[in-house]
Amino acid sequence: MLRTTVRHHLALVAVMTGLATVAVVGAPISEPTVSAVTGGRVQPLGGEFRVYDSRIDPGSDPQGQTTTFRFSGLARIFVAYAAASGEGFIHPCDGVPGTNPNFGYRAGTTTAYTAVGQDSCVRLTSPAVVVVDQIAVVSDTPTADGLQYQPLATPQKLFEAATSVDVDGTALVPLADVPLTAQSAVVLVEVPNPSRTGYAQVLATETTSPSGGPRCGRPQTSAVTFAPGDRSAALAYIPVDPDRPALCAFSSDPESITRLTLVGYLVTDGADDTRLPPTMLTTEQLTDPPGLQSFTPQRLLDTRDASDLTGGVPIKSGSYLELTIPQATGYSASAVLNVTVVEPTLGGFLTVYPCDAPLPEVSNLNYVPGDVVPNLVNVKISVTRTVCFYAQRTTHLVVDISGTFERAGGAGVEPIVPTRLLDTREAIGIPTTQRLAAGRTVRLQVAGADPKIPDTGVAAATMNVTVDGPVGAGFVTVYPCDQPLPTVSNLNFVPNDTVPNLVTVRLSADGAACFYVSAGTHLIADITAWYRDDQPDGFTPLVPERFLDTRTGLGTSGAGKVPGGRVLKLQVAGRGLVPSDTATGAAVNVTVVEPDGPGFVTVYPCDAPTIPETSNLNFVAGDIVPNLVFSKLAGDGTLCLYTTTRTDLLVDVAGYFTQTDEVVRAPRLVP
């Protein structure tokens, strides 16, 4: 769809779609074997009532706060829109926070945790919006009309589903034998691997429907909120009727598995009248960084096609186009897209970014009227599995996908010093110095082609592919040699052009990539990274951020063009969100702006013994040329840019490679 504003998807309450009607009923619940004790400390309020909201609370900062806030009783704490990841410490208001956090939260996501406290205070370690809903009053001592918590010896799974069958989004979940003294069920609500941002809730059934059975209404609150990459969980307390033993389940995302587990009841009598319900704490788990899932390239969008998303209409100046990535799942971190601008009306730029982030002040492609400009974009996927394209000037757009980086596992990446594998001008990788003929396909053996690349186990490769001196207009398609030629392109060119583009391609079973040229041309391929399944290294995508702009002096000692024959050293690790000690490489979009003459730029790790005999960008005088670069970082986290000709340079960082597991916060139930 075309749009003119950036839509933000993170919210405390999401739009509800549906959930399946599936139930798994466990063994009957046995009554306590010890003598019953009447009364308890918990007094349910008959619903959930909002007692604190930092967005509207007098004297609080609506954009986030780190000051202590109070709550009492049984409550659910929502933390949202955090500027940075942090932790929450619950403690008596007349005391000090302990050393172990009660819950954790991540930047940009919404987290819900259940807590029990008497005049308790919560301290956050980073600014965030906070909302507190109270569920029950908790007395200091048992009362005759109070309730106590009766845990099940073995928690009972009630529900687990991922698809919707009810048009109203409800799921009726039967309960097994409910204790006659039970007033509320205590249910653990989990969304282990959410595919998008959303929420889940459990409610009591409503009055009997005309058909004679219980029915489900619409939720006004949420028990747990979730976002991709998080294992989300919270506790729900639902009034139950032993005569109608059933609950209602809801989820805003039918594709994210929601799991309900009965852990106990609040009863009028039980074994211990001082027993309080459990709470949620946070543990940290390590997981491999996202790995590459590569496949034969596929076309996702062509705005010139009347049957496609825009109906044959180009993206208008200043407009946004939001494109769903059908290959993406809840585990997908980023997409590998080849993006081509076709016949823009005026000079301008294109920015590609996740749709749940603000428009970044960077560019992926720069173009002039009538141009055809390709560039590889490794873009973070939004929580709704979409990618956004902002066009400064009206243009047609073609988008092809060749892979995704998956948190659930994929091929690990090994960035290397750029190495030339193919050059038809020099008979490298091919036994001739003749231009490739139109319609020719060249097979390039990648696995084992260099000492830095093993003979076996190489699943994919990232190469900078350059067309030089074509005799006519045409395109290049790079694909695995054991697959048919796909109907996509990686580079587009005109006669006598020199056009580079980064390509990430899945290799055939024997480690080869094929190059098809539609017009006669010389072809060059420099490998910058390779991937294999048995290696844990991965890629962490980021919202693009500008690290270098020689026009303004950003990232340099002063503004001004880089002289020809000079090397510019750029610090990458330790800046922005790139870690200082675990980043082994980076994905950077490099742009040459108005060079004084023809030349090229080479990007490489600064501790390489010599400047590699490769190029990442080729340009002519007055040009504006971008190209994505996958580069290994030097030991001190730097990369170097060598230019043969005086020019301005821009560098936008889109992500980093790492061998270090990522820390994921996982909630756990504490009795």
mmCIF file of C-alpha atoms in Angstrom, residues 172 225 281 336 359 424 658:
data_model
loop_
_atom_site.group_PDB
_atom_site.id
_atom_site.type_symbol
_atom_site.label_atom_id
_atom_site.label_comp_id
_atom_site.label_asym_id
_atom_site.label_seq_id
_atom_site.Cartn_x
_atom_site.Cartn_y
_atom_site.Cartn_z
ATOM 1 C CA LEU A 172 -13.578 -21.626 24.614
ATOM 2 C CA THR A 225 2.066 -8.443 25.415
ATOM 3 C CA LEU A 281 10.834 -13.228 37.518
ATOM 4 C CA VAL A 336 18.324 -9.883 1.922
ATOM 5 C CA LEU A 359 12.424 7.035 8.849
ATOM 6 C CA THR A 424 36.981 -11.978 -17.394
ATOM 7 C CA THR A 658 29.183 -11.540 15.536
#
